[in-house]
Coordinates of C-alpha atoms in Angstrom, one line a residue:
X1260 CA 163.9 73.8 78.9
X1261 CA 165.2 73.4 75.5
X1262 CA 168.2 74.0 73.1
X1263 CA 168.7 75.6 70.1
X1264 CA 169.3 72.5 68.3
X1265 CA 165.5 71.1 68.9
X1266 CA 164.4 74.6 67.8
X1267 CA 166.7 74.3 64.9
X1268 CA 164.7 70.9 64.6
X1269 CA 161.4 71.8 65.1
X1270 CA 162.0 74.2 62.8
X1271 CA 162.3 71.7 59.7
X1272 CA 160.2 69.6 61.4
X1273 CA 157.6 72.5 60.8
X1274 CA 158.4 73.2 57.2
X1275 CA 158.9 69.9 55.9
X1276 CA 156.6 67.4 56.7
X1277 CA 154.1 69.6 58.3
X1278 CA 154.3 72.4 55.7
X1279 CA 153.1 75.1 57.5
X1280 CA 153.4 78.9 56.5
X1281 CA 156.5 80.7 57.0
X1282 CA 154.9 83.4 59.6
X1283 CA 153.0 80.7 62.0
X1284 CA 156.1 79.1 62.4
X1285 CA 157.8 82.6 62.8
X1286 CA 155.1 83.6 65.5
X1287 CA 155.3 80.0 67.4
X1288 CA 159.4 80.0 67.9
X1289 CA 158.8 84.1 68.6
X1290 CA 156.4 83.2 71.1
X1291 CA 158.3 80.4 72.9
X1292 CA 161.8 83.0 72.8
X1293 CA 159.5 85.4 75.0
X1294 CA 157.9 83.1 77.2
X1295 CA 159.1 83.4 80.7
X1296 CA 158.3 79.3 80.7
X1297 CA 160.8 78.6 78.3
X1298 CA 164.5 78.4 78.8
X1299 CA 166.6 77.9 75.6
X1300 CA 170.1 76.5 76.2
X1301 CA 172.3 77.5 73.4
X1302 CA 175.0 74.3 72.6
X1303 CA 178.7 75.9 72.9
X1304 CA 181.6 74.4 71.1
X1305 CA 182.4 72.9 74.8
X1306 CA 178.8 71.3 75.0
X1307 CA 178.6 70.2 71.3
X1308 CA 181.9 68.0 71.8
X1309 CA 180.9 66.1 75.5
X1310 CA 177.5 65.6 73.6
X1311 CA 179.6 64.0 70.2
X1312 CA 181.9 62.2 72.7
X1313 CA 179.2 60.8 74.3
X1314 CA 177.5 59.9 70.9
X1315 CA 180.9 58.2 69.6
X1316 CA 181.4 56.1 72.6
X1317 CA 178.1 54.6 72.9
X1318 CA 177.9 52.6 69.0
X1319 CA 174.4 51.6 69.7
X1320 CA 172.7 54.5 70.8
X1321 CA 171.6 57.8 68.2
X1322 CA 171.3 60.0 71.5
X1323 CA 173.4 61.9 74.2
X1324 CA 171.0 64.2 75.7
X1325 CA 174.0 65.6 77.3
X1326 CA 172.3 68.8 78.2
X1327 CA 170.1 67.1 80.9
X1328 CA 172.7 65.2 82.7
X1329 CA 174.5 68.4 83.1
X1330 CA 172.2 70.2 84.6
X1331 CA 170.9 67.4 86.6
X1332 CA 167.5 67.2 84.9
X1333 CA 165.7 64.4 86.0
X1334 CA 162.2 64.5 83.9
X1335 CA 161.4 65.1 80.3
X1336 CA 158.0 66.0 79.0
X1337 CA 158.2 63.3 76.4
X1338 CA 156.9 60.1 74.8
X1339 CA 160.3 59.1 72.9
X1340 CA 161.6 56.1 74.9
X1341 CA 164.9 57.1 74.5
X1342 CA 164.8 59.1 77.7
X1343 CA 163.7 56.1 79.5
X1344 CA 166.7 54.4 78.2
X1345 CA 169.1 56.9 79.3
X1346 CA 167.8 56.5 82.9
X1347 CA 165.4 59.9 82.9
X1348 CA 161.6 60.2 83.8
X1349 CA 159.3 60.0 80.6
X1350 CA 156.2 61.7 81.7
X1351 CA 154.4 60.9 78.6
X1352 CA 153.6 57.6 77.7

């Protein structure tokens, strides 16, 4: 599971620093739309503002991750130590 906001991410991420070509990173986010292993959760104005809410009240933290404590996600296929932080499983380390 992801949103559209890390895809919006990964996006750039792709493009600048990585600098790959336009169609592999065309054919990658294609590829992960289609797959039947990857659920995209598109932020609503609703889930946008809990997430900024969340941001705003919490001065020393970058970081909601609002999406997962909604849906009651427990584990993130990560190595960012943020997760860890906001009490989830980091099954990358």
């Amino acid at each position: 599971m992801t949103t559209n906001y890390i895809i919006t991410e990964l996006v750039a991420l792709m493009t600048s620093p990585l600098r790959l070509q336009h169609q592999i990173i065309v054919e990658f986010i294609n590829s992960m739309k289609l797959s039947l292993q990857v659920e995209i959760i598109h932020i609503d104005p609703v889930l946008d503002e809990q997430a900024w809410h969340l941001l705003t009240k919490r001065s020393d933290k970058e970081w909601s991750l609002v999406v997962m404590q909604k849906l009651g996600i427990t584990e993130s296929l990560t190595t960012d130590h943020h997760f860890e932080q906001a009490g989830f499983i980091r099954l990358l380390k």
